[in-house]
mmCIF file of N, CA and C in Angstrom:
data_model
loop_
_atom_site.group_PDB
_atom_site.id
_atom_site.type_symbol
_atom_site.label_atom_id
_atom_site.label_comp_id
_atom_site.label_asym_id
_atom_site.label_seq_id
_atom_site.Cartn_x
_atom_site.Cartn_y
_atom_site.Cartn_z
ATOM 1 N N MET A 1278 48.073 150.638 161.117
ATOM 2 C CA MET A 1278 49.328 150.937 160.457
ATOM 3 C C MET A 1278 50.482 150.939 161.457
ATOM 4 N N THR A 1279 50.354 150.192 162.528
ATOM 5 C CA THR A 1279 51.396 150.190 163.534
ATOM 6 C C THR A 1279 51.805 148.780 163.883
ATOM 7 N N ARG A 1280 53.100 148.584 164.034
ATOM 8 C CA ARG A 1280 53.612 147.320 164.547
ATOM 9 C C ARG A 1280 53.909 147.527 166.017
ATOM 10 N N PRO A 1281 53.760 146.491 166.827
ATOM 11 C CA PRO A 1281 54.087 146.654 168.246
ATOM 12 C C PRO A 1281 55.520 147.154 168.412
ATOM 13 N N GLY A 1282 55.678 148.170 169.254
ATOM 14 C CA GLY A 1282 57.004 148.715 169.524
ATOM 15 C C GLY A 1282 57.496 149.697 168.485
ATOM 16 N N SER A 1283 56.660 150.034 167.482
ATOM 17 C CA SER A 1283 57.086 150.991 166.467
ATOM 18 C C SER A 1283 56.199 152.227 166.535
ATOM 19 N N ALA A 1284 56.679 153.296 165.912
ATOM 20 C CA ALA A 1284 55.894 154.525 165.880
ATOM 21 C C ALA A 1284 54.700 154.334 164.953
ATOM 22 N N PRO A 1285 53.532 154.851 165.333
ATOM 23 C CA PRO A 1285 52.384 154.740 164.446
ATOM 24 C C PRO A 1285 52.605 155.552 163.167
ATOM 25 N N THR A 1286 52.074 155.047 162.079
ATOM 26 C CA THR A 1286 52.150 155.712 160.780
ATOM 27 C C THR A 1286 50.754 156.152 160.389
ATOM 28 N N THR A 1287 50.630 157.386 159.894
ATOM 29 C CA THR A 1287 49.323 157.890 159.497
ATOM 30 C C THR A 1287 48.722 156.991 158.411
ATOM 31 N N PRO A 1288 47.404 156.959 158.310
ATOM 32 C CA PRO A 1288 46.754 156.072 157.347
ATOM 33 C C PRO A 1288 47.220 156.267 155.905
ATOM 34 N N ASP A 1289 47.637 157.479 155.541
ATOM 35 C CA ASP A 1289 48.104 157.722 154.173
ATOM 36 C C ASP A 1289 49.588 157.410 153.993
ATOM 37 N N GLY A 1290 50.259 157.001 155.084
ATOM 38 C CA GLY A 1290 51.663 156.615 155.006
ATOM 39 C C GLY A 1290 52.643 157.762 154.886
ATOM 40 N N ARG A 1291 52.198 158.978 155.113
ATOM 41 C CA ARG A 1291 53.080 160.136 154.957
ATOM 42 C C ARG A 1291 53.916 160.446 156.191
ATOM 43 N N TYR A 1292 53.399 160.125 157.377
ATOM 44 C CA TYR A 1292 54.069 160.536 158.606
ATOM 45 C C TYR A 1292 54.144 159.408 159.626
ATOM 46 N N LEU A 1293 55.191 159.486 160.440
ATOM 47 C CA LEU A 1293 55.292 158.726 161.683
ATOM 48 C C LEU A 1293 54.898 159.687 162.789
ATOM 49 N N VAL A 1294 54.369 159.164 163.877
ATOM 50 C CA VAL A 1294 54.064 160.011 165.025
ATOM 51 C C VAL A 1294 54.991 159.592 166.156
ATOM 52 N N VAL A 1295 55.813 160.538 166.588
ATOM 53 C CA VAL A 1295 56.757 160.308 167.677
ATOM 54 C C VAL A 1295 56.510 161.383 168.734
ATOM 55 N N ARG A 1296 56.179 160.927 169.945
ATOM 56 C CA ARG A 1296 55.849 161.837 171.052
ATOM 57 C C ARG A 1296 54.836 162.896 170.621
ATOM 58 N N GLY A 1297 53.835 162.450 169.843
ATOM 59 C CA GLY A 1297 52.740 163.326 169.452
ATOM 60 C C GLY A 1297 53.001 164.213 168.253
ATOM 61 N N ARG A 1298 54.215 164.170 167.688
ATOM 62 C CA ARG A 1298 54.550 165.011 166.543
ATOM 63 C C ARG A 1298 54.647 164.189 165.269
ATOM 64 N N LEU A 1299 54.284 164.836 164.169
ATOM 65 C CA LEU A 1299 54.364 164.212 162.852
ATOM 66 C C LEU A 1299 55.767 164.382 162.270
ATOM 67 N N TRP A 1300 56.313 163.293 161.756
ATOM 68 C CA TRP A 1300 57.617 163.306 161.088
ATOM 69 C C TRP A 1300 57.465 162.603 159.749
ATOM 70 N N ARG A 1301 57.899 163.262 158.690
ATOM 71 C CA ARG A 1301 57.703 162.728 157.346
ATOM 72 C C ARG A 1301 58.411 161.395 157.147
ATOM 73 N N CYS A 1302 57.692 160.457 156.567
ATOM 74 C CA CYS A 1302 58.265 159.156 156.205
ATOM 75 C C CYS A 1302 59.084 159.310 154.924
ATOM 76 N N SER A 1303 59.918 158.339 154.662
ATOM 77 C CA SER A 1303 60.668 158.365 153.422
ATOM 78 C C SER A 1303 59.747 158.044 152.253
ATOM 79 N N ASP A 1304 60.196 158.418 151.083
ATOM 80 C CA ASP A 1304 59.437 158.274 149.844
ATOM 81 C C ASP A 1304 59.219 156.794 149.534
ATOM 82 N N PRO A 1305 57.969 156.339 149.498
ATOM 83 C CA PRO A 1305 57.717 154.921 149.247
ATOM 84 C C PRO A 1305 58.047 154.487 147.817
ATOM 85 N N SER A 1306 58.282 155.438 146.917
ATOM 86 C CA SER A 1306 58.605 155.069 145.536
ATOM 87 C C SER A 1306 60.084 154.740 145.344
ATOM 88 N N LEU A 1307 60.894 154.942 146.386
ATOM 89 C CA LEU A 1307 62.314 154.587 146.288
ATOM 90 C C LEU A 1307 62.457 153.081 146.112
ATOM 91 N N GLU A 1308 63.367 152.677 145.246
ATOM 92 C CA GLU A 1308 63.667 151.253 145.089
ATOM 93 C C GLU A 1308 64.228 150.720 146.402
ATOM 94 N N PRO A 1309 63.885 149.509 146.795
ATOM 95 C CA PRO A 1309 64.353 148.971 148.074
ATOM 96 C C PRO A 1309 65.881 149.006 148.233
ATOM 97 N N GLY A 1310 66.624 148.701 147.189
ATOM 98 C CA GLY A 1310 68.087 148.738 147.284
ATOM 99 C C GLY A 1310 68.605 150.144 147.527
ATOM 100 N N ARG A 1311 68.024 151.106 146.823
ATOM 101 C CA ARG A 1311 68.436 152.507 146.999
ATOM 102 C C ARG A 1311 68.073 152.980 148.396
ATOM 103 N N ARG A 1312 66.879 152.610 148.862
ATOM 104 C CA ARG A 1312 66.463 152.997 150.220
ATOM 105 C C ARG A 1312 67.451 152.440 151.245
ATOM 106 N N ALA A 1313 67.839 151.172 151.080
ATOM 107 C CA ALA A 1313 68.785 150.544 152.007
ATOM 108 C C ALA A 1313 70.126 151.281 151.997
ATOM 109 N N GLU A 1314 70.604 151.678 150.824
ATOM 110 C CA GLU A 1314 71.859 152.440 150.734
ATOM 111 C C GLU A 1314 71.750 153.764 151.482
ATOM 112 N N LEU A 1315 70.639 154.452 151.269
ATOM 113 C CA LEU A 1315 70.449 155.757 151.907
ATOM 114 C C LEU A 1315 70.302 155.632 153.421
ATOM 115 N N VAL A 1316 69.594 154.611 153.872
ATOM 116 C CA VAL A 1316 69.452 154.400 155.319
ATOM 117 C C VAL A 1316 70.813 154.076 155.926
ATOM 118 N N ALA A 1317 71.615 153.265 155.237
ATOM 119 C CA ALA A 1317 72.963 152.947 155.736
ATOM 120 C C ALA A 1317 73.803 154.217 155.822
ATOM 121 N N GLU A 1318 73.711 155.068 154.818
ATOM 122 C CA GLU A 1318 74.445 156.343 154.837
ATOM 123 C C GLU A 1318 73.960 157.215 155.986
ATOM 124 N N LEU A 1319 72.645 157.277 156.195
ATOM 125 C CA LEU A 1319 72.089 158.071 157.289
ATOM 126 C C LEU A 1319 72.604 157.580 158.635
ATOM 127 N N MET A 1320 72.574 156.283 158.854
ATOM 128 C CA MET A 1320 73.036 155.740 160.130
ATOM 129 C C MET A 1320 74.541 155.985 160.322
ATOM 130 N N SER A 1321 75.314 155.845 159.267
ATOM 131 C CA SER A 1321 76.752 156.118 159.343
ATOM 132 C C SER A 1321 76.999 157.581 159.705
ATOM 133 N N ALA A 1322 76.255 158.471 159.059
ATOM 134 C CA ALA A 1322 76.411 159.905 159.340
ATOM 135 C C ALA A 1322 76.007 160.225 160.774
ATOM 136 N N ARG A 1323 74.967 159.585 161.271
ATOM 137 C CA ARG A 1323 74.552 159.817 162.659
ATOM 138 C C ARG A 1323 75.621 159.323 163.640
ATOM 139 N N ARG A 1324 76.205 158.166 163.341
ATOM 140 C CA ARG A 1324 77.296 157.675 164.206
ATOM 141 C C ARG A 1324 78.474 158.645 164.173
ATOM 142 N N GLU A 1325 78.798 159.141 162.981
ATOM 143 C CA GLU A 1325 79.897 160.105 162.845
ATOM 144 C C GLU A 1325 79.601 161.377 163.630
ATOM 145 N N LYS A 1326 78.376 161.829 163.587
ATOM 146 C CA LYS A 1326 78.003 163.028 164.332
ATOM 147 C C LYS A 1326 78.173 162.803 165.831
ATOM 148 N N GLY A 1327 77.723 161.650 166.309
ATOM 149 C CA GLY A 1327 77.875 161.337 167.731
ATOM 150 C C GLY A 1327 79.332 161.291 168.143
ATOM 151 N N ALA A 1328 80.164 160.685 167.310
ATOM 152 C CA ALA A 1328 81.597 160.611 167.612
ATOM 153 C C ALA A 1328 82.198 162.006 167.646
ATOM 154 N N ALA A 1329 81.792 162.854 166.719
ATOM 155 C CA ALA A 1329 82.312 164.225 166.677
ATOM 156 C C ALA A 1329 81.878 165.001 167.913
ATOM 157 N N LEU A 1330 80.654 164.798 168.351
ATOM 158 C CA LEU A 1330 80.178 165.468 169.563
ATOM 159 C C LEU A 1330 80.981 165.009 170.778
ATOM 160 N N ARG A 1331 81.182 163.690 170.879
ATOM 161 C CA ARG A 1331 81.950 163.163 172.012
ATOM 162 C C ARG A 1331 83.396 163.654 171.989
ATOM 163 N N ALA A 1332 83.932 163.834 170.789
ATOM 164 C CA ALA A 1332 85.322 164.286 170.643
ATOM 165 C C ALA A 1332 85.447 165.802 170.763
ATOM 166 N N GLY A 1333 84.330 166.498 170.772
ATOM 167 C CA GLY A 1333 84.374 167.958 170.843
ATOM 168 C C GLY A 1333 84.938 168.576 169.571
ATOM 169 N N ASP A 1334 84.635 167.978 168.430
ATOM 170 C CA ASP A 1334 85.163 168.436 167.136
ATOM 171 C C ASP A 1334 84.041 169.083 166.330
ATOM 172 N N PRO A 1335 83.887 170.424 166.427
ATOM 173 C CA PRO A 1335 82.777 171.091 165.743
ATOM 174 C C PRO A 1335 82.838 170.973 164.217
ATOM 175 N N ALA A 1336 84.021 170.959 163.633
ATOM 176 C CA ALA A 1336 84.124 170.850 162.173
ATOM 177 C C ALA A 1336 83.624 169.474 161.711
ATOM 178 N N ALA A 1337 84.023 168.434 162.419
ATOM 179 C CA ALA A 1337 83.564 167.084 162.071
ATOM 180 C C ALA A 1337 82.062 166.962 162.300
ATOM 181 N N ARG A 1338 81.570 167.602 163.354
ATOM 182 C CA ARG A 1338 80.130 167.569 163.623
ATOM 183 C C ARG A 1338 79.357 168.205 162.472
ATOM 184 N N GLU A 1339 79.831 169.336 161.980
ATOM 185 C CA GLU A 1339 79.155 170.011 160.875
ATOM 186 C C GLU A 1339 79.207 169.188 159.588
ATOM 187 N N ARG A 1340 80.313 168.522 159.339
ATOM 188 C CA ARG A 1340 80.399 167.639 158.164
ATOM 189 C C ARG A 1340 79.395 166.497 158.286
ATOM 190 N N ALA A 1341 79.313 165.937 159.473
ATOM 191 C CA ALA A 1341 78.370 164.830 159.697
ATOM 192 C C ALA A 1341 76.932 165.318 159.587
ATOM 193 N N ARG A 1342 76.648 166.491 160.109
ATOM 194 C CA ARG A 1342 75.295 167.047 160.000
ATOM 195 C C ARG A 1342 74.907 167.238 158.542
ATOM 196 N N ALA A 1343 75.850 167.676 157.728
ATOM 197 C CA ALA A 1343 75.587 167.850 156.298
ATOM 198 C C ALA A 1343 75.285 166.506 155.640
ATOM 199 N N ARG A 1344 76.003 165.460 156.059
ATOM 200 C CA ARG A 1344 75.733 164.119 155.527
ATOM 201 C C ARG A 1344 74.343 163.632 155.941
ATOM 202 N N VAL A 1345 73.974 163.862 157.201
ATOM 203 C CA VAL A 1345 72.638 163.482 157.674
ATOM 204 C C VAL A 1345 71.587 164.204 156.840
ATOM 205 N N ASP A 1346 71.761 165.496 156.661
ATOM 206 C CA ASP A 1346 70.797 166.290 155.905
ATOM 207 C C ASP A 1346 70.686 165.796 154.468
ATOM 208 N N ALA A 1347 71.807 165.506 153.834
ATOM 209 C CA ALA A 1347 71.784 165.022 152.446
ATOM 210 C C ALA A 1347 71.055 163.682 152.349
ATOM 211 N N ALA A 1348 71.300 162.789 153.293
ATOM 212 C CA ALA A 1348 70.636 161.490 153.278
ATOM 213 C C ALA A 1348 69.127 161.652 153.488
ATOM 214 N N LYS A 1349 68.739 162.528 154.410
ATOM 215 C CA LYS A 1349 67.312 162.738 154.665
ATOM 216 C C LYS A 1349 66.620 163.369 153.451
ATOM 217 N N HIS A 1350 67.305 164.274 152.769
ATOM 218 C CA HIS A 1350 66.741 164.834 151.531
ATOM 219 C C HIS A 1350 66.569 163.734 150.482
ATOM 220 N N ALA A 1351 67.584 162.910 150.306
ATOM 221 C CA ALA A 1351 67.519 161.835 149.310
ATOM 222 C C ALA A 1351 66.416 160.827 149.638
ATOM 223 N N LEU A 1352 66.172 160.594 150.925
ATOM 224 C CA LEU A 1352 65.103 159.680 151.349
ATOM 225 C C LEU A 1352 63.710 160.303 151.194
ATOM 226 N N GLY A 1353 63.660 161.618 151.022
ATOM 227 C CA GLY A 1353 62.374 162.302 150.923
ATOM 228 C C GLY A 1353 61.824 162.757 152.247
ATOM 229 N N GLU A 1354 62.622 162.637 153.303
ATOM 230 C CA GLU A 1354 62.175 163.048 154.634
ATOM 231 C C GLU A 1354 62.323 164.545 154.861
ATOM 232 N N ARG A 1355 63.082 165.203 154.015
ATOM 233 C CA ARG A 1355 63.256 166.659 154.049
ATOM 234 C C ARG A 1355 63.180 167.161 152.615
ATOM 235 N N GLY A 1356 63.062 168.477 152.487
ATOM 236 C CA GLY A 1356 62.991 169.064 151.152
ATOM 237 C C GLY A 1356 61.572 168.983 150.615
ATOM 238 N N PRO A 1357 61.441 169.045 149.293
ATOM 239 C CA PRO A 1357 60.101 168.986 148.697
ATOM 240 C C PRO A 1357 59.398 167.680 149.063
ATOM 241 N N VAL A 1358 58.100 167.770 149.270
ATOM 242 C CA VAL A 1358 57.329 166.573 149.613
ATOM 243 C C VAL A 1358 57.311 165.617 148.436
ATOM 244 N N TRP A 1359 57.139 164.334 148.725
ATOM 245 C CA TRP A 1359 57.139 163.326 147.676
ATOM 246 C C TRP A 1359 55.743 163.021 147.144
ATOM 247 N N TRP A 1360 54.711 163.556 147.765
ATOM 248 C CA TRP A 1360 53.362 163.353 147.254
ATOM 249 C C TRP A 1360 53.007 164.508 146.325
ATOM 250 N N ASP A 1361 52.000 164.286 145.482
ATOM 251 C CA ASP A 1361 51.705 165.278 144.451
ATOM 252 C C ASP A 1361 50.261 165.771 144.452
ATOM 253 N N ASP A 1362 49.586 165.668 145.605
ATOM 254 C CA ASP A 1362 48.191 166.114 145.656
ATOM 255 C C ASP A 1362 48.036 167.528 146.223
ATOM 256 N N GLY A 1363 49.152 168.205 146.437
ATOM 257 C CA GLY A 1363 49.098 169.584 146.925
ATOM 258 C C GLY A 1363 48.972 169.720 148.433
ATOM 259 N N ALA A 1364 48.902 168.611 149.160
ATOM 260 C CA ALA A 1364 48.797 168.677 150.621
ATOM 261 C C ALA A 1364 50.089 169.263 151.205
ATOM 262 N N PRO A 1365 49.954 170.110 152.215
ATOM 263 C CA PRO A 1365 51.149 170.729 152.803
ATOM 264 C C PRO A 1365 51.975 169.722 153.612
ATOM 265 N N ASP A 1366 53.205 170.108 153.874
ATOM 266 C CA ASP A 1366 54.069 169.305 154.737
ATOM 267 C C ASP A 1366 53.760 169.684 156.180
ATOM 268 N N LEU A 1367 53.357 168.703 156.959
ATOM 269 C CA LEU A 1367 52.991 168.947 158.362
ATOM 270 C C LEU A 1367 54.056 168.440 159.331
ATOM 271 N N THR A 1368 55.266 168.208 158.831
ATOM 272 C CA THR A 1368 56.346 167.737 159.692
ATOM 273 C C THR A 1368 56.499 168.666 160.890
ATOM 274 N N ARG A 1369 56.670 168.061 162.041
ATOM 275 C CA ARG A 1369 56.840 168.712 163.339
ATOM 276 C C ARG A 1369 55.540 169.256 163.935
ATOM 277 N N HIS A 1370 54.438 169.207 163.201
ATOM 278 C CA HIS A 1370 53.162 169.635 163.763
ATOM 279 C C HIS A 1370 52.700 168.590 164.778
ATOM 280 N N LEU A 1371 51.962 169.042 165.772
ATOM 281 C CA LEU A 1371 51.343 168.107 166.704
ATOM 282 C C LEU A 1371 50.218 167.375 165.979
ATOM 283 N N ALA A 1372 50.196 166.077 166.104
ATOM 284 C CA ALA A 1372 49.161 165.282 165.435
ATOM 285 C C ALA A 1372 47.774 165.726 165.884
ATOM 286 N N ARG A 1373 47.632 166.079 167.156
ATOM 287 C CA ARG A 1373 46.313 166.453 167.668
ATOM 288 C C ARG A 1373 45.813 167.781 167.106
ATOM 289 N N ASN A 1374 46.705 168.579 166.499
ATOM 290 C CA ASN A 1374 46.321 169.860 165.909
ATOM 291 C C ASN A 1374 46.404 169.814 164.390
ATOM 292 N N SER A 1375 46.287 168.649 163.826
ATOM 293 C CA SER A 1375 46.460 168.475 162.384
ATOM 294 C C SER A 1375 45.220 167.819 161.787
ATOM 295 N N PRO A 1376 45.189 167.668 160.474
ATOM 296 C CA PRO A 1376 44.079 166.933 159.864
ATOM 297 C C PRO A 1376 44.009 165.470 160.325
ATOM 298 N N TYR A 1377 45.042 164.988 160.994
ATOM 299 C CA TYR A 1377 45.070 163.614 161.508
ATOM 300 C C TYR A 1377 44.556 163.535 162.946
ATOM 301 N N ALA A 1378 43.998 164.609 163.474
ATOM 302 C CA ALA A 1378 43.607 164.679 164.889
ATOM 303 C C ALA A 1378 42.637 163.564 165.291
ATOM 304 N N ASP A 1379 41.616 163.332 164.504
ATOM 305 C CA ASP A 1379 40.632 162.298 164.869
ATOM 306 C C ASP A 1379 41.280 160.914 164.859
ATOM 307 N N TRP A 1380 42.071 160.636 163.832
ATOM 308 C CA TRP A 1380 42.782 159.355 163.749
ATOM 309 C C TRP A 1380 43.695 159.186 164.961
ATOM 310 N N TYR A 1381 44.423 160.249 165.310
ATOM 311 C CA TYR A 1381 45.357 160.176 166.423
ATOM 312 C C TYR A 1381 44.629 159.997 167.756
ATOM 313 N N ALA A 1382 43.521 160.689 167.929
ATOM 314 C CA ALA A 1382 42.747 160.542 169.170
ATOM 315 C C ALA A 1382 42.246 159.105 169.311
ATOM 316 N N ALA A 1383 41.782 158.516 168.226
ATOM 317 C CA ALA A 1383 41.316 157.130 168.272
ATOM 318 C C ALA A 1383 42.476 156.195 168.599
ATOM 319 N N LEU A 1384 43.634 156.488 168.063
ATOM 320 C CA LEU A 1384 44.828 155.683 168.332
ATOM 321 C C LEU A 1384 45.198 155.776 169.812
ATOM 322 N N GLU A 1385 45.162 156.994 170.358
ATOM 323 C CA GLU A 1385 45.465 157.181 171.778
ATOM 324 C C GLU A 1385 44.447 156.446 172.645
ATOM 325 N N ASP A 1386 43.159 156.499 172.256
ATOM 326 C CA ASP A 1386 42.119 155.790 173.005
ATOM 327 C C ASP A 1386 42.384 154.286 172.986
ATOM 328 N N GLN A 1387 42.730 153.762 171.830
ATOM 329 C CA GLN A 1387 43.021 152.333 171.692
ATOM 330 C C GLN A 1387 44.224 151.948 172.544
ATOM 331 N N ASP A 1388 45.258 152.767 172.507
ATOM 332 C CA ASP A 1388 46.464 152.497 173.286
ATOM 333 C C ASP A 1388 46.155 152.526 174.778
ATOM 334 N N ARG A 1389 45.361 153.494 175.196
ATOM 335 C CA ARG A 1389 44.981 153.608 176.606
ATOM 336 C C ARG A 1389 44.186 152.376 177.024
ATOM 337 N N ASP A 1390 43.233 151.953 176.182
ATOM 338 C CA ASP A 1390 42.429 150.768 176.485
ATOM 339 C C ASP A 1390 43.310 149.534 176.633
ATOM 340 N N GLU A 1391 44.278 149.385 175.739
ATOM 341 C CA GLU A 1391 45.170 148.211 175.793
ATOM 342 C C GLU A 1391 46.002 148.223 177.060
ATOM 343 N N HIS A 1392 46.458 149.405 177.486
ATOM 344 C CA HIS A 1392 47.299 149.491 178.676
ATOM 345 C C HIS A 1392 46.489 149.393 179.973
ATOM 346 N N GLU A 1393 45.212 149.739 179.901
ATOM 347 C CA GLU A 1393 44.366 149.685 181.087
ATOM 348 C C GLU A 1393 43.549 148.405 181.154
ATOM 349 N N GLY A 1394 43.738 147.528 180.180
ATOM 350 C CA GLY A 1394 43.016 146.260 180.186
ATOM 351 C C GLY A 1394 41.600 146.352 179.651
ATOM 352 N N GLY A 1395 41.259 147.477 179.026
ATOM 353 C CA GLY A 1395 39.911 147.633 178.470
ATOM 354 C C GLY A 1395 39.789 146.918 177.144
ATOM 355 N N HIS A 1396 38.594 146.923 176.632
ATOM 356 C CA HIS A 1396 38.328 146.270 175.342
ATOM 357 C C HIS A 1396 37.993 147.352 174.319
ATOM 358 N N PRO A 1397 38.520 147.186 173.122
ATOM 359 C CA PRO A 1397 38.222 148.202 172.071
ATOM 360 C C PRO A 1397 36.765 148.227 171.691
#
């Protein structure tokens, strides 16, 4: 479930793993056009937040943070989970301490083998 140069995605598609932590993926049931709109809004809000930080404008930073939060909620990356099987939200948990631990360990082993010239 990984493309070269991208963060690995758990086998169930719920999380990305970045620096060993789980981060919730966006809701796969979103229509592609709506997802694109929300991602564009998220990126715009992030740029606005960066500009506000560079300008030292706390009010603008807070407005931008609210926009980021709203976009992430709409994407399903925050707020109620988008799956309906009762599984808890493990966002920010370490992958190695989660139900994905075995999958993640195998992924790390594979990555280590590839970087050390070993064979899977």
